[in-house]
Tab-separated table of C-alpha atoms and ligand atoms in Angstrom:
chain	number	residue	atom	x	y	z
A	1	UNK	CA	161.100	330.836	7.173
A	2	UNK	CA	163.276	327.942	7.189
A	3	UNK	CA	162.923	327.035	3.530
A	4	UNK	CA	163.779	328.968	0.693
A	5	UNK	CA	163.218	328.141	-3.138
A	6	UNK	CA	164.666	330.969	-5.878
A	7	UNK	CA	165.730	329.913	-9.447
A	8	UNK	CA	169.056	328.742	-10.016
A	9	UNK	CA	171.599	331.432	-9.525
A	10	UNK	CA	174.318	332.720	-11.960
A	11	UNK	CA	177.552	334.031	-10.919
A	12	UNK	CA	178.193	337.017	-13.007
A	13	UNK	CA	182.022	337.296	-12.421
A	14	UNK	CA	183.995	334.045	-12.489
A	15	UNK	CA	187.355	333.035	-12.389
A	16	UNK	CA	187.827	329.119	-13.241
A	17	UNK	CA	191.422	329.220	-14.432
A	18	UNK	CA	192.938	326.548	-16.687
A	19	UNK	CA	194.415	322.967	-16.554
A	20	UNK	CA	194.485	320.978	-13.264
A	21	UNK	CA	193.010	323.806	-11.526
A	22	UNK	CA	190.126	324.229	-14.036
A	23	UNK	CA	189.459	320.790	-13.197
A	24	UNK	CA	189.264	320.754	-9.719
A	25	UNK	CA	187.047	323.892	-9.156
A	26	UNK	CA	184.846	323.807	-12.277
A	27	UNK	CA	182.652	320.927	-10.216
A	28	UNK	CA	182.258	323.735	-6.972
A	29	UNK	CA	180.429	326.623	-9.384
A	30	UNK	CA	178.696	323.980	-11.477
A	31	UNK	CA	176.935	322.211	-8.063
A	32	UNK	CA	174.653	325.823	-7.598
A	33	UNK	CA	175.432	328.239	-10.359
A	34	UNK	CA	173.008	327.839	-14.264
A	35	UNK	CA	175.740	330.078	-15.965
A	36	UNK	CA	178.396	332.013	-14.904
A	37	UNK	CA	180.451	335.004	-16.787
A	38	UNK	CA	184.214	333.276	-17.255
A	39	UNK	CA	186.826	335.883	-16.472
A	40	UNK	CA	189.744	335.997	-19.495
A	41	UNK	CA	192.919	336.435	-17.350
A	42	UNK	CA	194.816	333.410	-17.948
A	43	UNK	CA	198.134	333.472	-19.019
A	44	UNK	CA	198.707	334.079	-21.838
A	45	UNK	CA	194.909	335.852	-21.557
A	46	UNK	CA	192.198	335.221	-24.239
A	47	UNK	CA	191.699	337.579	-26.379
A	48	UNK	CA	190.158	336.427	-29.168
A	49	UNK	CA	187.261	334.766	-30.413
A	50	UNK	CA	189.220	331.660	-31.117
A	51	UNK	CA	190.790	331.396	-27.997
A	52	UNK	CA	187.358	331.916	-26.341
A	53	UNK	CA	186.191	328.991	-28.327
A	54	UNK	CA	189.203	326.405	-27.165
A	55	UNK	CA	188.567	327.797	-23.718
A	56	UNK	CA	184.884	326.999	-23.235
A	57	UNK	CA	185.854	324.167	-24.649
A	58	UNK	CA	188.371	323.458	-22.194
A	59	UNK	CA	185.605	324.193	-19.233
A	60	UNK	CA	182.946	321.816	-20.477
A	61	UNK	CA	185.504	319.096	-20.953
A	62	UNK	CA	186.039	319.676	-17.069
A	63	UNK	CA	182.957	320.244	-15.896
A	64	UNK	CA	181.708	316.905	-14.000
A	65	UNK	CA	178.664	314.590	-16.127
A	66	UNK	CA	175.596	315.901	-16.129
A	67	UNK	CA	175.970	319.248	-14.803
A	68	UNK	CA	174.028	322.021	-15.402
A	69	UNK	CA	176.261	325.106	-16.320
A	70	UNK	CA	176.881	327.182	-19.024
A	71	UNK	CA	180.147	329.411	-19.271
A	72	UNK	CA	179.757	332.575	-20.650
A	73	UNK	CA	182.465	333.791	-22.145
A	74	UNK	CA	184.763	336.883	-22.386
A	75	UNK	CA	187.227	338.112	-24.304
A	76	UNK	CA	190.142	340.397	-22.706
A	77	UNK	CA	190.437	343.677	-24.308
A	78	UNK	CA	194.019	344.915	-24.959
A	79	UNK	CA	195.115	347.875	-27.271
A	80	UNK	CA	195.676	345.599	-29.807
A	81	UNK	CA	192.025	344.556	-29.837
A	82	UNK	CA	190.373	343.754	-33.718
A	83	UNK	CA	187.272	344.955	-33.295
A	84	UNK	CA	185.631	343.320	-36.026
A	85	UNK	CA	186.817	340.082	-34.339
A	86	UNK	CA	184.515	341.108	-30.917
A	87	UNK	CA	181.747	342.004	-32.944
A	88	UNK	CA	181.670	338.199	-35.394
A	89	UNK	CA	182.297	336.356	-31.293
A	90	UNK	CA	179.496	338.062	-30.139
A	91	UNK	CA	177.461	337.605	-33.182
A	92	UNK	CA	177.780	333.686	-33.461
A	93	UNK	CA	177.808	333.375	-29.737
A	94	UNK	CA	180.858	332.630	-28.369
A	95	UNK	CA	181.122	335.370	-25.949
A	96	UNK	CA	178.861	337.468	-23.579
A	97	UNK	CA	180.974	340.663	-23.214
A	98	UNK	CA	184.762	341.920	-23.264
A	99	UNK	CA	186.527	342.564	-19.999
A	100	UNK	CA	187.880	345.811	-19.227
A	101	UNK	CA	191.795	345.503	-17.298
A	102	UNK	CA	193.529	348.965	-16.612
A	103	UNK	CA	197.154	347.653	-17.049
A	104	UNK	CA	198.808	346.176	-13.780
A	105	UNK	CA	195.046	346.600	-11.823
A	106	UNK	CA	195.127	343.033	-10.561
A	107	UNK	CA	196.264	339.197	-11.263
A	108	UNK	CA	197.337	338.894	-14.942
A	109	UNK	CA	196.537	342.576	-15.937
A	110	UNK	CA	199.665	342.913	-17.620
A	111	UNK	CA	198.146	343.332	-20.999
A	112	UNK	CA	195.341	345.233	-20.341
A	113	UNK	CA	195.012	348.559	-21.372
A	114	UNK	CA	196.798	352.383	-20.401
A	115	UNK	CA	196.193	354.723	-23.259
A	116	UNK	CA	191.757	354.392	-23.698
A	117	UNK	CA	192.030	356.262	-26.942
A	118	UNK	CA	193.557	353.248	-28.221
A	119	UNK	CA	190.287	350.899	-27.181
A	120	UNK	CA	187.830	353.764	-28.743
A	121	UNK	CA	186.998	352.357	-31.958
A	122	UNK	CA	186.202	348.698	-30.478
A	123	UNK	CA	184.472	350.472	-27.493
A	124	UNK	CA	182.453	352.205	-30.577
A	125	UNK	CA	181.906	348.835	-31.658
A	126	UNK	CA	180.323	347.067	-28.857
A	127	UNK	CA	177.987	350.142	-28.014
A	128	UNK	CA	176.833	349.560	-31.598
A	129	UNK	CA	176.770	346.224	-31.848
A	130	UNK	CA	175.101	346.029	-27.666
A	131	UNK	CA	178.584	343.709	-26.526
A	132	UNK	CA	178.699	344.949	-23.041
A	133	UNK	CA	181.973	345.617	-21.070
A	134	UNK	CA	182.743	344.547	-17.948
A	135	UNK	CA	185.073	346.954	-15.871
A	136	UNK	CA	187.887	346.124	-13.546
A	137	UNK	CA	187.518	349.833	-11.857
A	138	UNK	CA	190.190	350.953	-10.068
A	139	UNK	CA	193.138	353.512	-11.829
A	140	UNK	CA	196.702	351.892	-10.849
A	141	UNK	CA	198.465	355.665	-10.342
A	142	UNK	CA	201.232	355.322	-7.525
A	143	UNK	CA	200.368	358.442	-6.064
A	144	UNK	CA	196.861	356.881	-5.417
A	145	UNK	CA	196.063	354.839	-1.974
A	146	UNK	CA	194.692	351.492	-2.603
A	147	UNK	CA	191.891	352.267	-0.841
A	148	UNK	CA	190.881	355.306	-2.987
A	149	UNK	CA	191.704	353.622	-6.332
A	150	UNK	CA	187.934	352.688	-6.627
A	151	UNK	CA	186.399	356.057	-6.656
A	152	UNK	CA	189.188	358.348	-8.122
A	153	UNK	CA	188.509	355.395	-11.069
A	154	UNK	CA	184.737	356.488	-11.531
A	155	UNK	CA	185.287	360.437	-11.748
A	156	UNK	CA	189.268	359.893	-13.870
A	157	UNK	CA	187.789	357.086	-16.250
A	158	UNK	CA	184.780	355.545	-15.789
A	159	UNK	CA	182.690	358.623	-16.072
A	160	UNK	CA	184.550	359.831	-19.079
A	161	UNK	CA	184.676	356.857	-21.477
A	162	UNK	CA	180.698	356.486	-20.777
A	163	UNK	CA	180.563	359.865	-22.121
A	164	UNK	CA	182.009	359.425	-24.749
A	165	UNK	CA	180.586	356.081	-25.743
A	166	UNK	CA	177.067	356.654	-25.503
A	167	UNK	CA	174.945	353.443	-25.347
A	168	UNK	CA	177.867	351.147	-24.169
A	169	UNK	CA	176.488	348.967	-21.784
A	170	UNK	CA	179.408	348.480	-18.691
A	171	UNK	CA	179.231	346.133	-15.860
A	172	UNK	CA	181.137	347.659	-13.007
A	173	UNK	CA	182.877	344.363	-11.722
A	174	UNK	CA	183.190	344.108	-7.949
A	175	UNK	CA	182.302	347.176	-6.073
A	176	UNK	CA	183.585	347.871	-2.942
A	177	UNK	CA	182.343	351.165	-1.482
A	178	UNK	CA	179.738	353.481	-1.754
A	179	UNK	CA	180.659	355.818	-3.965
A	180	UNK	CA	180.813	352.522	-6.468
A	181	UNK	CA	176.912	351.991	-5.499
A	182	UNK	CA	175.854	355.509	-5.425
A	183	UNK	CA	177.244	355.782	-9.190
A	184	UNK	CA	176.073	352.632	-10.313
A	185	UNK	CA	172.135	353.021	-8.865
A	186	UNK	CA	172.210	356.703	-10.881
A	187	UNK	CA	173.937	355.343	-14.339
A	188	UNK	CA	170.385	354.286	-16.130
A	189	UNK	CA	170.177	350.945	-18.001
A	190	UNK	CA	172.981	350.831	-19.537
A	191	UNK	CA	175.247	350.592	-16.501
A	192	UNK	CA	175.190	347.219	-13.757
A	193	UNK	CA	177.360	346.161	-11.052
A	194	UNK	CA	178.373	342.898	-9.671
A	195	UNK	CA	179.200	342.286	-5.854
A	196	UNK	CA	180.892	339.795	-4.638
A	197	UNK	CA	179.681	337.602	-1.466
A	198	UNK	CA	182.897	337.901	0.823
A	199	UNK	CA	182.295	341.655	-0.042
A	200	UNK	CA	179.377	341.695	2.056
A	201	UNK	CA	181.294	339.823	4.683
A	202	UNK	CA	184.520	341.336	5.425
A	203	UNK	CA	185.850	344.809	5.762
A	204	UNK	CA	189.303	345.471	5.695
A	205	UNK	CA	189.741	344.647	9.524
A	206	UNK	CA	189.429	341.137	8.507
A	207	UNK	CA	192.760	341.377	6.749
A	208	UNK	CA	195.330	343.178	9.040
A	209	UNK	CA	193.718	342.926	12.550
A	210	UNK	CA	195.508	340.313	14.828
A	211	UNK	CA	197.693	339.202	11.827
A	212	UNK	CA	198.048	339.423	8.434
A	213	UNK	CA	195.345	337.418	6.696
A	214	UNK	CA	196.083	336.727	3.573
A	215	UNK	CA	193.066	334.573	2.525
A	216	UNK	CA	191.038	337.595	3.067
A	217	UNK	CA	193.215	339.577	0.532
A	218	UNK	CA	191.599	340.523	-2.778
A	219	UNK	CA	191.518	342.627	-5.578
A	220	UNK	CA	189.430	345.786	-4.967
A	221	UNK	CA	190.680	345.251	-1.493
A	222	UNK	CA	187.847	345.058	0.633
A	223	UNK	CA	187.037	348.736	2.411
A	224	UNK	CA	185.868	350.542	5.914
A	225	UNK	CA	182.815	349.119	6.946
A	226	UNK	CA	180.862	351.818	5.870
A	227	UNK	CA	181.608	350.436	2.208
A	228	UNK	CA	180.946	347.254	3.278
A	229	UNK	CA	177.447	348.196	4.765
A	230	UNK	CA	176.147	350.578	1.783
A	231	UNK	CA	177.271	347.098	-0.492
A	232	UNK	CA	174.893	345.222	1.743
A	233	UNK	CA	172.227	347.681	1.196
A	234	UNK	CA	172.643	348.342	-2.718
A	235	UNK	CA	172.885	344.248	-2.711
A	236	UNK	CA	169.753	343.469	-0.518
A	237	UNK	CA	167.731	346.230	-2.074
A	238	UNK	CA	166.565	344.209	-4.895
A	239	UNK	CA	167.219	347.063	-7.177
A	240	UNK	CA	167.740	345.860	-10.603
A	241	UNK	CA	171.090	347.270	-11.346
A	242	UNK	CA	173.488	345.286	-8.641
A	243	UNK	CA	173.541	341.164	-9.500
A	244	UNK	CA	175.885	338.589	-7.600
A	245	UNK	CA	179.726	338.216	-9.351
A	246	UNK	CA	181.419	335.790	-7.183
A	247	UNK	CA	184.742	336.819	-7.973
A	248	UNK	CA	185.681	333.637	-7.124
A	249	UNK	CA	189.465	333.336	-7.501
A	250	UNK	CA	191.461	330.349	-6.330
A	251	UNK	CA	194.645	330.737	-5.841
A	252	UNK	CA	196.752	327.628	-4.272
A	253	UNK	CA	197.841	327.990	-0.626
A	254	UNK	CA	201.554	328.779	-1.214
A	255	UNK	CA	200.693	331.386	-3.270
A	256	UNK	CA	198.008	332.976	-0.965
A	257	UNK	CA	200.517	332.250	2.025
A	258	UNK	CA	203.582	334.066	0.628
A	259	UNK	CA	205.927	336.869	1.851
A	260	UNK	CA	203.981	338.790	-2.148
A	261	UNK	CA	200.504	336.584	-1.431
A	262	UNK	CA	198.355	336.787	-4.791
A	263	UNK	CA	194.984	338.533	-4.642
A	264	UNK	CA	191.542	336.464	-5.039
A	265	UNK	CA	189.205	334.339	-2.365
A	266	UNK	CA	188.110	331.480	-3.308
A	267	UNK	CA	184.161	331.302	-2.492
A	268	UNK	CA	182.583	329.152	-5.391
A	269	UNK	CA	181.795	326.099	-2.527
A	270	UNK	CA	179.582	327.952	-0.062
A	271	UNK	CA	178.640	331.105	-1.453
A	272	UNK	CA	175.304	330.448	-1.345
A	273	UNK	CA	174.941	329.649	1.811
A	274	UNK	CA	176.622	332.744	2.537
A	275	UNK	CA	174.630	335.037	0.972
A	276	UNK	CA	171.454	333.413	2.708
A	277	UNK	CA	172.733	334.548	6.084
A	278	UNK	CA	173.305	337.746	5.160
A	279	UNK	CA	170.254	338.417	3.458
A	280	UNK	CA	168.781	336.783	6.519
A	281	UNK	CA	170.390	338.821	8.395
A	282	UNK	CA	169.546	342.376	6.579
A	283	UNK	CA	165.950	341.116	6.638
A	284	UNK	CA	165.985	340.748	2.906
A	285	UNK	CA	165.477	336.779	1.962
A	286	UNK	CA	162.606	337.853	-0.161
A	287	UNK	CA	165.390	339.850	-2.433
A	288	UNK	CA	167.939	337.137	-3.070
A	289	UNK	CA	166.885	335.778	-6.474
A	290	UNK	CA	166.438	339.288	-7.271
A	291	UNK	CA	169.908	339.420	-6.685
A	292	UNK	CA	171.669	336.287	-7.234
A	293	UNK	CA	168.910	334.853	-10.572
A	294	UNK	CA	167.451	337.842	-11.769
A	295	UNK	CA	168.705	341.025	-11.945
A	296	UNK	CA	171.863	339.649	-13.638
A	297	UNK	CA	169.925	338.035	-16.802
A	298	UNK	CA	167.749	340.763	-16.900
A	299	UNK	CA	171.039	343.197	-17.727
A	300	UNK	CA	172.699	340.485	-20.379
A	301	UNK	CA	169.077	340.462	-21.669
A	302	UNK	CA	168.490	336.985	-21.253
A	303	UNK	CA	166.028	334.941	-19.575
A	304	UNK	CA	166.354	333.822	-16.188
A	305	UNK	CA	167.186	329.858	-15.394
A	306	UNK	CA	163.959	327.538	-15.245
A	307	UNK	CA	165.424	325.301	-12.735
A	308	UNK	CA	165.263	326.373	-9.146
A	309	UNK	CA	167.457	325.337	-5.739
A	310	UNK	CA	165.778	325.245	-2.387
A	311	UNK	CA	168.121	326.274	0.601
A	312	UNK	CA	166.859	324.997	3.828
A	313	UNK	CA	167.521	326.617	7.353
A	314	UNK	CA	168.854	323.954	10.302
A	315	UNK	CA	172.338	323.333	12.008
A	316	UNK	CA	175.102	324.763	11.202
A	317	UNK	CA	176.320	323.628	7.562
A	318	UNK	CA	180.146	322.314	7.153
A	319	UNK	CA	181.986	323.273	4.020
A	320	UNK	CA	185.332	321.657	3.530
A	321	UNK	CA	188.109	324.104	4.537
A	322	UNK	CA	190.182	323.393	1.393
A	323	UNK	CA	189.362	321.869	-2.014
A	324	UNK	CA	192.351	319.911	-2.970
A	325	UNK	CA	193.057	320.371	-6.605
A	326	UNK	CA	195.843	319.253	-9.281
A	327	UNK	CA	197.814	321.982	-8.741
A	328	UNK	CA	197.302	322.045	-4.395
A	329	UNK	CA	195.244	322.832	-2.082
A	330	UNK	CA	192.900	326.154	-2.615
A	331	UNK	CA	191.373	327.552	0.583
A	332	UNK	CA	187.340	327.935	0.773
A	333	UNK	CA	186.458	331.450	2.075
A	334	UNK	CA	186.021	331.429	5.711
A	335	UNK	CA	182.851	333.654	6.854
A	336	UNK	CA	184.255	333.814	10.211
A	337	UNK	CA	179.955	332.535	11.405
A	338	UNK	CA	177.836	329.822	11.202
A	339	UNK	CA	176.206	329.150	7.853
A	340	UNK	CA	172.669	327.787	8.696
A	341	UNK	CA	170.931	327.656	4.861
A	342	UNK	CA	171.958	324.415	3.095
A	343	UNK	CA	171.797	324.194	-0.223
A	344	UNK	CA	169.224	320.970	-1.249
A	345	UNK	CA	171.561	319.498	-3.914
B	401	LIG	C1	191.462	338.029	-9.463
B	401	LIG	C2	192.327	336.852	-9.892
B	401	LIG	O1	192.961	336.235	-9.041
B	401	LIG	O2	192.354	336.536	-11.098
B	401	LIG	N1	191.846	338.404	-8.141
B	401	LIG	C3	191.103	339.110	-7.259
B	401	LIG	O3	191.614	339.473	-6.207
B	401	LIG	N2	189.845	339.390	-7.503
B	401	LIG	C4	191.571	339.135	-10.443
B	401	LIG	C5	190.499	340.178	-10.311
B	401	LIG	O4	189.335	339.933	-10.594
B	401	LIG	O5	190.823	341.316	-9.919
B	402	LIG	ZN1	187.867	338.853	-10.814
């Protein structure tokens, strides 16, 4: 096969940032992606339906003429959370679901939450009201290895709050191992997961052998390769519970490159034509809009994008190595092969 045409994707986990950033990577998820779920953590994070408003606002002020892309967006769910305020933004359609930060997970998780009894009556809320809740799902206990945080997360909270929210429709955001799978193809309709494309890619070899890589640093860290190949098989499986979240996260190069680098890879430029090799590879073309612009609407209950891209197998396809922004250069995820599917633009 050397071309490939799927309806236009949507990147279920997105971070586009704010100010002279938003501006100069808004234009690299907007080239492929119909809509894309916009992640809350700015600083100071958005947490209610006003400041959803002025931020959407914000991204289609950026976004270059003419393009094709709709943020969806979130709000960030602290212990302070109104629920009444997440049920009236979902209800005149400013946001798509509430994101889910254990406190001190990740970037900007300051505010999110430690003490779940204190979310229970807005977690009530959304099941009610069908607001689902995307999870950031790993616990942030010392005495827990990075590594493990993942899957002592599903049995400690993940499994528990479903319990005892029945109905509540949860997202779990970029897994990373197979425990994360294996829960998420046995949770029923009311529970999705994202994966992200460098997910597929890397394993955690691609961080600490021969050097310390710090572009290849993220947030779940990327796992053994066994993780990494049960994500390639939940992903390529066309089973309707795992849809594409990017995860894109730029962070500029000092910060990546720094003695404390921040967590995120930046892979909103050639994501696509990363996840066409690797479904290529897994013998699974046929289940890429299943994954990347279907399964994903199908969970939010919408309907998938009209438009379609075509991807086209030849040489080797360049990507720039660094899209200079405002704020400085932000490095494009390296797939460490050659990327033969071009995207028609
Ligand atoms: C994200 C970021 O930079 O905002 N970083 C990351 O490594 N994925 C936060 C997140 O989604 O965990
Ligand atoms: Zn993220």
């Amino acid at each position: 096969m050397t071309h490939l045409t799927i309806r236009r994707p949507d990147d279920w986990h997105l971070h586009l940032r704010d100010g002279a950033m938003l501006t100069g990577i808004a234009p690299e998820s907007a080239r492929h992606f119909g809509r894309a779920i916009i992640m809350p953590n700015l600083i100071p994070p958005v947490v209610t339906g006003d400041q959803a408003c002025a931020y959407r606002d914000r991204i289609l002020a950026a976004l270059p003429e003419g393009a094709d892309f709709t943020p969806l967006m979130t709000l960030y769910l602290t212990e302070q959370t109104d629920p009444a305020d997440v049920v009236a933004a979902h209800r005149d359609g400013i946001i798509s679901a509430v994101k889910l930060y254990p406190a001190g997970a990740t970037t900007n998780s300051a505010s999110g939450v430690t003490d779940f009894d204190k979310v229970r009556g807005t977690l009530e809320a959304m099941a009610e009201a069908g607001i689902p809740l995307c999870v950031h799902g790993e616990v942030v206990d010392s005495d827990v290895d990075i590594f493990d945080r993942e899957a002592v997360f599903i049995d400690r909270v993940l499994e528990p709050l479903r319990r005892a929210t029945p109905g509540l429709k949860v997202v779990m955001e970029h897994i990373t191992t197979r425990q994360g799978a294996d829960y998420a193809r046995a949770g029923g309709d009311t529970l999705g997961a994202t994966i992200t494309t460098h997910h597929l890619v890397i394993n955690r070899n691609a961080i600490l052998v021969g050097g310390i890589k710090p572009h290849y640093y993220c947030l779940p860290v990327a796992k053994r390769e066994e993780h990494r190949l049960a994500l390639r098989a939940a992903a390529t499986s066309g089973n309707a519970t795992f849809f594409l979240g990017t995860d894109s996260a730029p962070h500029i190069d000092p910060l990546k490159e720094n003695a404390c680098g921040c967590a995120g890879c930046f892979t909103a430029t050639n994501t696509l034509s990363i996840l066409a090799e690797v479904f290529e590879q897994e013998g699974a073309l046929d289940k890429l809009e299943s994954f990347a612009s279907l399964n994903g609407p199908a969970f939010y209950g919408l309907a998938p994008n009209e438009a379609r891209v075509t991807l086209t197998k030849g040489d080797p396809v360049n990507y720039p190595a660094k899209i200079e922004t405002g704020d400085g250069s932000v490095t494009v995820f390296d797939p460490m092969m050659p990327l033969h599917w071009r995207v028609e633009e």
